[in-house]
Amino acid sequence: MKKTLVCKIDKNNIDIDKIQEFGKILKNGGTVIFPTETVYGLGADALNDKAAKKIYEAKGRPSDNPLIVHIADKEKIHEIATNIDERVYSVMDKFWPGPITIVLKKKTIVPSITSGNLDTVAVRMPSHPIAISLIKESGVFVAGPSANISGRPSPTDEENVYEEMNGRVDGIILGGDSNVGLESTVLDLTGDIPTILRPGGVTIEDLREVLGEVVIDPAILEKNENIIAKAPGMKYTHYAPKAEVFIVKKYDEDYIDKINKLVDEGIKEGKKIGIMCLDKNKDKYKGEVIGLGEDLNEVAYNLFKALREMDKKGVDIIYSESFENVGIGQAIMNRLIKAAGYKFV
Ligand code: AMP
Ligand code: MG
């Protein structure tokens, strides 16, 4: 166990002395967890390979899975990436600071531990005031994957991030809930056609308005051993609670009856069954029901927290409703499918 410096900071009234203390930890090669608008991040100096290595250790993350480098000033992109064309400028202008990460050719200054041995680097400017302030005060490029143990749901609130990571890092800044609740969109702009490697906070519809043609990496949408995900992280089991997760296809009119029957069967076998659904269906199900919200944005905000809550309730099996595959729904379904290991009922 490491001794972890833990501090609450109010994002609307930032205590700059405290931020400077955490910034110093990063500058000196340590690890600091900080809130962002997408999920909590586990930061370290991206250009210091010893520091970046600590991220993989703290998360138990495979080292071929590259890290996103966070900046607080758009101009900084030129120090770590090359081939910055008009498309990159238009995405930065429209969506930064915000929940989108751009993959570009890297400069040699970026160590291979940060880029997962690729010749590219993923860069993002977050909008969360604490994240921005921490990056500025640290004076370094901050590598920051989600602050969970590898394979677990990304933490989006103070309690879960503290429980999982206290003692594994040098510092934790508790700064309230992440308001998007899902990770950033990862957009590859190294090729001719802009390609989404991971759906996230900025939708494909938003991107098409700015870039015209945008495609989504086929490995995101289906399980196919012959298709290799271009974002190495997408090939690993992810976002998984301890319970077994199944997604309920909504094709049948009577899906609610179907699920209740499965709940009955599970209970008879002595299992505890969880249901995740839209709020409007909450009262229709038996079992441990968690309403994820009234619309897709609320579902995105609540999804990871709900998966963790199911663990706390000691649920054995989770049935989740499926959601419309448009807008942020694409990112929601991507995370759910991963959590379920592609299992549908
Ligand atoms: P996380 O840091 O947990 O939000 O995950 C970052 C995601 O971005 C993972 O799926 C990575 O594989 C992906 N990623 C990071 N850097 C690159 C890169 N250079 N090329 C492609 N994907 C990347
Ligand atoms: Mg992650």
CSV table of C-alpha atoms and ligand atoms in Angstrom, one decimal:
chain,number,residue,atom,x,y,z
A,1,MET,CA,0.0,0.0,0.0
A,2,LYS,CA,1.2,3.5,-0.9
A,3,LYS,CA,0.5,6.5,1.3
A,4,THR,CA,-2.1,8.4,-0.8
A,5,LEU,CA,-2.7,12.1,-0.4
A,6,VAL,CA,-6.4,12.5,-0.7
A,7,CYS,CA,-8.2,15.8,-1.0
A,8,LYS,CA,-11.6,17.1,-1.9
A,9,ILE,CA,-11.5,20.1,-4.2
A,10,ASP,CA,-14.6,22.2,-5.3
A,11,LYS,CA,-14.6,22.6,-9.0
A,12,ASN,CA,-16.5,25.9,-8.7
A,13,ASN,CA,-14.0,27.3,-6.2
A,14,ILE,CA,-10.7,25.7,-6.9
A,15,ASP,CA,-8.1,25.8,-4.1
A,16,ILE,CA,-5.0,26.5,-6.2
A,17,ASP,CA,-2.5,25.7,-3.3
A,18,LYS,CA,-3.9,22.2,-3.2
A,19,ILE,CA,-3.8,21.8,-7.0
A,20,GLN,CA,-0.1,23.0,-6.9
A,21,GLU,CA,0.6,20.3,-4.4
A,22,PHE,CA,-0.8,17.6,-6.7
A,23,GLY,CA,0.9,19.2,-9.7
A,24,LYS,CA,4.2,18.8,-7.9
A,25,ILE,CA,3.6,15.1,-7.4
A,26,LEU,CA,3.0,14.8,-11.2
A,27,LYS,CA,6.1,16.9,-12.0
A,28,ASN,CA,8.2,14.7,-9.7
A,29,GLY,CA,7.1,11.5,-11.5
A,30,GLY,CA,4.3,10.4,-9.2
A,31,THR,CA,0.7,9.4,-9.9
A,32,VAL,CA,-2.4,11.5,-9.3
A,33,ILE,CA,-6.1,10.6,-9.9
A,34,PHE,CA,-8.2,13.6,-11.0
A,35,PRO,CA,-11.8,14.2,-12.1
A,36,THR,CA,-12.6,14.9,-15.7
A,37,GLU,CA,-15.9,15.4,-17.5
A,38,THR,CA,-15.8,11.9,-18.9
A,39,VAL,CA,-14.6,9.7,-16.0
A,40,TYR,CA,-11.9,9.9,-13.4
A,41,GLY,CA,-8.3,9.7,-14.8
A,42,LEU,CA,-5.1,8.2,-13.4
A,43,GLY,CA,-2.4,10.8,-14.3
A,44,ALA,CA,1.3,10.7,-14.6
A,45,ASP,CA,4.0,12.5,-16.6
A,46,ALA,CA,3.4,11.2,-20.2
A,47,LEU,CA,7.0,12.0,-21.3
A,48,ASN,CA,8.7,10.3,-18.4
A,49,ASP,CA,8.7,6.6,-19.0
A,50,LYS,CA,9.3,5.7,-15.3
A,51,ALA,CA,6.2,7.7,-14.3
A,52,ALA,CA,4.1,6.4,-17.2
A,53,LYS,CA,5.0,2.8,-16.2
A,54,LYS,CA,3.5,3.5,-12.7
A,55,ILE,CA,0.1,3.9,-14.4
A,56,TYR,CA,0.2,0.4,-15.8
A,57,GLU,CA,1.2,-1.0,-12.4
A,58,ALA,CA,-1.5,0.9,-10.5
A,59,LYS,CA,-4.2,-0.3,-13.0
A,60,GLY,CA,-2.8,-3.8,-13.7
A,61,ARG,CA,-3.1,-2.8,-17.3
A,62,PRO,CA,-1.4,-4.6,-20.2
A,63,SER,CA,1.4,-2.4,-21.5
A,64,ASP,CA,0.4,-2.7,-25.2
A,65,ASN,CA,-2.6,-0.6,-24.4
A,66,PRO,CA,-1.6,3.1,-25.0
A,67,LEU,CA,-2.4,6.0,-22.8
A,68,ILE,CA,-4.3,9.2,-23.7
A,69,VAL,CA,-2.1,12.3,-23.3
A,70,HIS,CA,-4.0,15.3,-21.7
A,71,ILE,CA,-3.1,18.9,-22.5
A,72,ALA,CA,-4.5,22.2,-21.1
A,73,ASP,CA,-3.5,24.3,-24.1
A,74,LYS,CA,-4.3,23.4,-27.7
A,75,GLU,CA,-0.9,24.7,-28.9
A,76,LYS,CA,0.8,22.0,-26.9
A,77,ILE,CA,-0.3,19.4,-29.5
A,78,HIS,CA,2.6,20.5,-31.7
A,79,GLU,CA,5.1,19.4,-29.2
A,80,ILE,CA,4.0,15.8,-29.2
A,81,ALA,CA,2.3,15.2,-32.6
A,82,THR,CA,3.0,15.8,-36.3
A,83,ASN,CA,0.9,16.0,-39.5
A,84,ILE,CA,-1.6,18.4,-37.9
A,85,ASP,CA,-3.9,19.2,-40.8
A,86,GLU,CA,-7.1,21.2,-41.3
A,87,ARG,CA,-9.2,18.3,-40.0
A,88,VAL,CA,-7.4,18.3,-36.7
A,89,TYR,CA,-7.8,22.1,-36.4
A,90,SER,CA,-11.5,21.9,-37.1
A,91,VAL,CA,-12.1,19.1,-34.5
A,92,MET,CA,-10.0,21.0,-31.9
A,93,ASP,CA,-11.9,24.2,-32.6
A,94,LYS,CA,-15.3,22.7,-32.4
A,95,PHE,CA,-14.9,20.1,-29.6
A,96,TRP,CA,-12.0,21.1,-27.4
A,97,PRO,CA,-12.0,21.3,-24.5
A,98,GLY,CA,-14.2,18.3,-24.4
A,99,PRO,CA,-14.8,14.6,-24.6
A,100,ILE,CA,-12.9,13.7,-27.8
A,101,THR,CA,-9.4,12.3,-28.2
A,102,ILE,CA,-7.5,12.6,-31.4
A,103,VAL,CA,-5.0,10.0,-32.6
A,104,LEU,CA,-2.1,11.5,-34.6
A,105,LYS,CA,1.4,10.6,-35.7
A,106,LYS,CA,3.6,11.0,-32.7
A,107,LYS,CA,6.9,12.9,-32.3
A,108,THR,CA,9.9,10.9,-30.9
A,109,ILE,CA,9.6,12.8,-27.6
A,110,VAL,CA,6.7,10.5,-26.7
A,111,PRO,CA,8.1,7.4,-25.1
A,112,SER,CA,6.9,4.0,-26.4
A,113,ILE,CA,5.5,3.1,-22.9
A,114,THR,CA,3.0,5.9,-23.4
A,115,SER,CA,2.2,5.1,-27.0
A,116,GLY,CA,2.0,1.3,-26.4
A,117,ASN,CA,4.8,0.9,-29.0
A,118,LEU,CA,2.6,2.5,-31.7
A,119,ASP,CA,3.9,5.4,-33.9
A,120,THR,CA,0.9,7.4,-32.9
A,121,VAL,CA,-0.2,9.3,-29.9
A,122,ALA,CA,-3.7,10.0,-28.5
A,123,VAL,CA,-4.3,13.5,-27.3
A,124,ARG,CA,-7.2,15.2,-25.5
A,125,MET,CA,-7.9,18.6,-23.9
A,126,PRO,CA,-10.5,18.0,-21.1
A,127,SER,CA,-13.0,20.6,-20.1
A,128,HIS,CA,-13.2,19.9,-16.4
A,129,PRO,CA,-11.8,22.9,-14.5
A,130,ILE,CA,-9.9,20.7,-12.0
A,131,ALA,CA,-8.3,18.7,-14.8
A,132,ILE,CA,-7.3,21.8,-16.7
A,133,SER,CA,-5.9,23.5,-13.6
A,134,LEU,CA,-3.9,20.4,-12.5
A,135,ILE,CA,-2.3,19.9,-16.0
A,136,LYS,CA,-1.3,23.6,-16.1
A,137,GLU,CA,0.1,23.6,-12.6
A,138,SER,CA,2.0,20.4,-13.2
A,139,GLY,CA,3.7,21.8,-16.2
A,140,VAL,CA,3.9,18.3,-17.8
A,141,PHE,CA,1.9,16.4,-20.4
A,142,VAL,CA,-0.4,14.2,-18.4
A,143,ALA,CA,-1.1,10.6,-19.5
A,144,GLY,CA,-4.4,9.7,-18.0
A,145,PRO,CA,-6.4,6.5,-18.6
A,146,SER,CA,-9.5,5.8,-16.6
A,147,ALA,CA,-8.7,5.4,-12.9
A,148,ASN,CA,-10.0,1.8,-12.5
A,149,ILE,CA,-8.3,-1.5,-12.0
A,150,SER,CA,-8.0,-2.9,-15.6
A,151,GLY,CA,-11.2,-4.6,-16.7
A,152,ARG,CA,-13.5,-2.9,-14.2
A,153,PRO,CA,-16.0,-0.2,-15.0
A,154,SER,CA,-14.5,3.3,-15.2
A,155,PRO,CA,-15.1,5.3,-12.0
A,156,THR,CA,-17.3,8.4,-12.3
A,157,ASP,CA,-17.8,9.3,-8.6
A,158,GLU,CA,-15.8,10.0,-5.5
A,159,GLU,CA,-16.8,7.0,-3.5
A,160,ASN,CA,-16.0,4.4,-6.1
A,161,VAL,CA,-12.7,5.9,-7.2
A,162,TYR,CA,-11.5,6.2,-3.6
A,163,GLU,CA,-12.5,2.7,-2.6
A,164,GLU,CA,-10.8,1.1,-5.6
A,165,MET,CA,-7.6,3.2,-5.9
A,166,ASN,CA,-6.7,4.5,-2.4
A,167,GLY,CA,-3.2,3.1,-1.6
A,168,ARG,CA,-2.4,2.4,-5.3
A,169,VAL,CA,-1.4,5.9,-6.3
A,170,ASP,CA,0.4,9.0,-4.8
A,171,GLY,CA,-2.6,11.3,-4.9
A,172,ILE,CA,-6.4,11.4,-5.4
A,173,ILE,CA,-8.4,14.6,-6.0
A,174,LEU,CA,-12.0,14.1,-5.2
A,175,GLY,CA,-14.0,16.6,-7.3
A,176,GLY,CA,-17.6,15.4,-7.6
A,177,ASP,CA,-19.3,13.4,-10.3
A,178,SER,CA,-18.1,13.2,-13.9
A,179,ASN,CA,-21.0,14.7,-15.9
A,180,VAL,CA,-20.6,12.8,-19.2
A,181,GLY,CA,-20.1,9.4,-17.4
A,182,LEU,CA,-18.6,7.6,-20.4
A,183,GLU,CA,-15.0,7.9,-21.8
A,184,SER,CA,-14.0,10.2,-24.6
A,185,THR,CA,-14.6,9.4,-28.3
A,186,VAL,CA,-11.3,8.2,-29.8
A,187,LEU,CA,-10.9,9.6,-33.4
A,188,ASP,CA,-8.1,8.4,-35.6
A,189,LEU,CA,-7.0,11.2,-38.0
A,190,THR,CA,-3.9,9.6,-39.3
A,191,GLY,CA,-5.6,8.1,-42.4
A,192,ASP,CA,-7.6,9.5,-45.3
A,193,ILE,CA,-10.9,8.8,-43.7
A,194,PRO,CA,-11.6,9.9,-40.1
A,195,THR,CA,-12.3,6.8,-38.1
A,196,ILE,CA,-13.9,6.4,-34.7
A,197,LEU,CA,-11.9,3.8,-32.7
A,198,ARG,CA,-14.1,4.2,-29.6
A,199,PRO,CA,-17.5,5.8,-29.5
A,200,GLY,CA,-17.9,8.3,-26.6
A,201,GLY,CA,-19.0,11.7,-25.5
A,202,VAL,CA,-18.8,13.3,-28.9
A,203,THR,CA,-21.1,11.5,-31.3
A,204,ILE,CA,-20.5,10.3,-34.9
A,205,GLU,CA,-23.4,12.7,-36.0
A,206,ASP,CA,-21.6,15.6,-34.4
A,207,LEU,CA,-18.3,14.7,-36.1
A,208,ARG,CA,-19.9,14.3,-39.6
A,209,GLU,CA,-21.2,17.8,-39.3
A,210,VAL,CA,-17.6,19.0,-39.1
A,211,LEU,CA,-15.7,16.5,-41.1
A,212,GLY,CA,-18.1,15.0,-43.7
A,213,GLU,CA,-17.4,11.3,-44.0
A,214,VAL,CA,-16.6,9.6,-40.7
A,215,VAL,CA,-16.5,5.8,-40.3
A,216,ILE,CA,-16.6,3.7,-37.2
A,217,ASP,CA,-14.0,0.9,-36.8
A,218,PRO,CA,-15.9,-2.3,-37.6
A,219,ALA,CA,-14.3,-4.0,-34.6
A,220,ILE,CA,-16.4,-1.8,-32.3
A,221,LEU,CA,-19.7,-3.1,-33.4
A,222,GLU,CA,-19.3,-6.8,-33.6
A,223,LYS,CA,-17.4,-9.6,-32.2
A,224,ASN,CA,-15.3,-11.1,-35.0
A,225,GLU,CA,-11.9,-12.7,-34.4
A,226,ASN,CA,-10.9,-11.6,-37.9
A,227,ILE,CA,-11.3,-7.9,-37.3
A,228,ILE,CA,-8.5,-6.4,-35.2
A,229,ALA,CA,-9.4,-3.3,-33.1
A,230,LYS,CA,-7.3,-0.3,-34.0
A,231,ALA,CA,-7.6,1.0,-30.5
A,232,PRO,CA,-5.7,-1.7,-28.6
A,233,GLY,CA,-7.8,-1.1,-25.5
A,234,MET,CA,-10.9,-2.2,-27.2
A,235,LYS,CA,-9.8,-5.8,-27.5
A,236,TYR,CA,-9.7,-6.4,-23.8
A,237,THR,CA,-12.7,-7.4,-21.6
A,238,HIS,CA,-13.9,-4.1,-20.2
A,239,TYR,CA,-16.3,-2.4,-18.0
A,240,ALA,CA,-17.2,-5.6,-16.3
A,241,PRO,CA,-18.9,-5.9,-12.9
A,242,LYS,CA,-18.5,-9.1,-10.9
A,243,ALA,CA,-22.0,-10.2,-12.0
A,244,GLU,CA,-22.6,-11.9,-15.3
A,245,VAL,CA,-24.3,-9.4,-17.6
A,246,PHE,CA,-26.9,-10.1,-20.4
A,247,ILE,CA,-28.4,-7.5,-22.7
A,248,VAL,CA,-32.1,-7.8,-23.4
A,249,LYS,CA,-33.0,-7.5,-27.1
A,250,LYS,CA,-36.0,-5.3,-27.4
A,251,TYR,CA,-37.3,-6.8,-30.6
A,252,ASP,CA,-40.1,-8.7,-28.9
A,253,GLU,CA,-43.2,-6.9,-27.6
A,254,ASP,CA,-43.2,-9.1,-24.5
A,255,TYR,CA,-39.6,-8.6,-23.5
A,256,ILE,CA,-40.6,-7.5,-20.0
A,257,ASP,CA,-42.5,-10.7,-19.4
A,258,LYS,CA,-39.6,-12.7,-20.8
A,259,ILE,CA,-37.2,-11.0,-18.4
A,260,ASN,CA,-39.4,-11.4,-15.4
A,261,LYS,CA,-39.6,-15.1,-16.2
A,262,LEU,CA,-35.8,-15.3,-16.3
A,263,VAL,CA,-35.7,-13.4,-12.9
A,264,ASP,CA,-38.1,-16.0,-11.4
A,265,GLU,CA,-35.9,-18.9,-12.7
A,266,GLY,CA,-32.8,-17.3,-11.3
A,267,ILE,CA,-34.3,-16.6,-7.9
A,268,LYS,CA,-35.5,-20.3,-7.8
A,269,GLU,CA,-31.8,-21.3,-8.3
A,270,GLY,CA,-30.9,-19.1,-5.3
A,271,LYS,CA,-29.4,-16.3,-7.4
A,272,LYS,CA,-29.7,-12.6,-6.9
A,273,ILE,CA,-30.8,-10.9,-10.1
A,274,GLY,CA,-30.3,-7.3,-11.1
A,275,ILE,CA,-32.2,-5.3,-13.8
A,276,MET,CA,-31.0,-2.1,-15.4
A,277,CYS,CA,-33.6,-0.2,-17.4
A,278,LEU,CA,-35.1,3.2,-18.3
A,279,ASP,CA,-36.8,4.9,-15.4
A,280,LYS,CA,-40.2,4.5,-17.0
A,281,ASN,CA,-39.9,0.7,-16.9
A,282,LYS,CA,-38.6,0.5,-13.3
A,283,ASP,CA,-41.9,-0.7,-11.7
A,284,LYS,CA,-42.5,-3.4,-14.3
A,285,TYR,CA,-39.6,-5.7,-13.3
A,286,LYS,CA,-39.0,-8.0,-10.4
A,287,GLY,CA,-35.5,-8.3,-8.8
A,288,GLU,CA,-33.0,-5.6,-7.8
A,289,VAL,CA,-34.0,-2.9,-10.3
A,290,ILE,CA,-31.8,0.2,-11.0
A,291,GLY,CA,-33.3,2.9,-13.2
A,292,LEU,CA,-30.6,4.4,-15.4
A,293,GLY,CA,-32.5,7.6,-16.2
A,294,GLU,CA,-35.1,9.0,-18.5
A,295,ASP,CA,-33.0,9.6,-21.6
A,296,LEU,CA,-29.7,8.5,-23.2
A,297,ASN,CA,-27.7,11.3,-21.6
A,298,GLU,CA,-28.9,10.2,-18.2
A,299,VAL,CA,-28.2,6.6,-19.0
A,300,ALA,CA,-24.6,7.5,-20.0
A,301,TYR,CA,-24.1,9.4,-16.8
A,302,ASN,CA,-25.4,6.5,-14.6
A,303,LEU,CA,-24.3,3.4,-16.4
A,304,PHE,CA,-20.9,2.7,-14.8
A,305,LYS,CA,-22.1,3.7,-11.3
A,306,ALA,CA,-25.0,1.3,-11.7
A,307,LEU,CA,-22.7,-1.6,-12.7
A,308,ARG,CA,-20.7,-0.9,-9.5
A,309,GLU,CA,-23.8,-0.6,-7.4
A,310,MET,CA,-24.9,-4.0,-8.6
A,311,ASP,CA,-21.7,-5.4,-7.3
A,312,LYS,CA,-22.3,-3.8,-3.9
A,313,LYS,CA,-25.8,-5.4,-3.8
A,314,GLY,CA,-24.1,-8.8,-4.4
A,315,VAL,CA,-26.0,-9.5,-7.6
A,316,ASP,CA,-25.1,-12.7,-9.5
A,317,ILE,CA,-26.7,-11.9,-12.9
A,318,ILE,CA,-27.7,-8.5,-14.5
A,319,TYR,CA,-30.2,-8.1,-17.3
A,320,SER,CA,-29.9,-4.8,-19.0
A,321,GLU,CA,-32.4,-3.2,-21.4
A,322,SER,CA,-30.8,-2.2,-24.7
A,323,PHE,CA,-30.7,1.4,-25.8
A,324,GLU,CA,-31.1,3.1,-29.2
A,325,ASN,CA,-27.9,3.0,-31.1
A,326,VAL,CA,-27.9,6.7,-32.0
A,327,GLY,CA,-26.0,9.7,-30.6
A,328,ILE,CA,-24.5,8.8,-27.2
A,329,GLY,CA,-26.5,5.6,-27.4
A,330,GLN,CA,-23.7,4.2,-29.6
A,331,ALA,CA,-21.2,4.6,-26.8
A,332,ILE,CA,-23.7,3.3,-24.2
A,333,MET,CA,-24.3,0.1,-26.3
A,334,ASN,CA,-20.6,-0.3,-26.9
A,335,ARG,CA,-19.8,-0.3,-23.2
A,336,LEU,CA,-22.8,-2.5,-22.3
A,337,ILE,CA,-21.8,-5.1,-25.0
A,338,LYS,CA,-18.3,-5.2,-23.6
A,339,ALA,CA,-19.6,-5.5,-20.0
A,340,ALA,CA,-21.8,-8.4,-21.2
A,341,GLY,CA,-19.1,-10.1,-23.2
A,342,TYR,CA,-21.5,-9.9,-26.2
A,343,LYS,CA,-24.2,-12.0,-24.5
A,344,PHE,CA,-27.8,-11.2,-25.4
A,345,VAL,CA,-31.1,-12.8,-24.4
B,1,AMP,P1,-8.6,4.8,-21.4
B,1,AMP,O1,-7.2,5.4,-21.3
B,1,AMP,O2,-8.9,3.8,-20.4
B,1,AMP,O3,-9.6,5.8,-21.6
B,1,AMP,O4,-8.4,4.1,-22.8
B,1,AMP,C1,-7.8,4.8,-23.9
B,1,AMP,C2,-8.3,4.2,-25.2
B,1,AMP,O5,-7.7,4.9,-26.3
B,1,AMP,C3,-7.9,2.7,-25.3
B,1,AMP,O6,-8.9,2.0,-25.9
B,1,AMP,C4,-6.7,2.8,-26.1
B,1,AMP,O7,-6.4,1.6,-26.8
B,1,AMP,C5,-7.0,4.0,-27.1
B,1,AMP,N1,-5.7,4.6,-27.6
B,1,AMP,C6,-4.9,5.3,-26.9
B,1,AMP,N2,-3.8,5.7,-27.7
B,1,AMP,C7,-4.1,5.2,-28.9
B,1,AMP,C8,-3.4,5.2,-30.1
B,1,AMP,N3,-2.2,5.8,-30.2
B,1,AMP,N4,-3.9,4.6,-31.2
B,1,AMP,C9,-5.1,4.0,-31.1
B,1,AMP,N5,-5.8,3.9,-29.9
B,1,AMP,C10,-5.3,4.5,-28.8
B,2,MG,MG,-10.3,2.6,-19.4
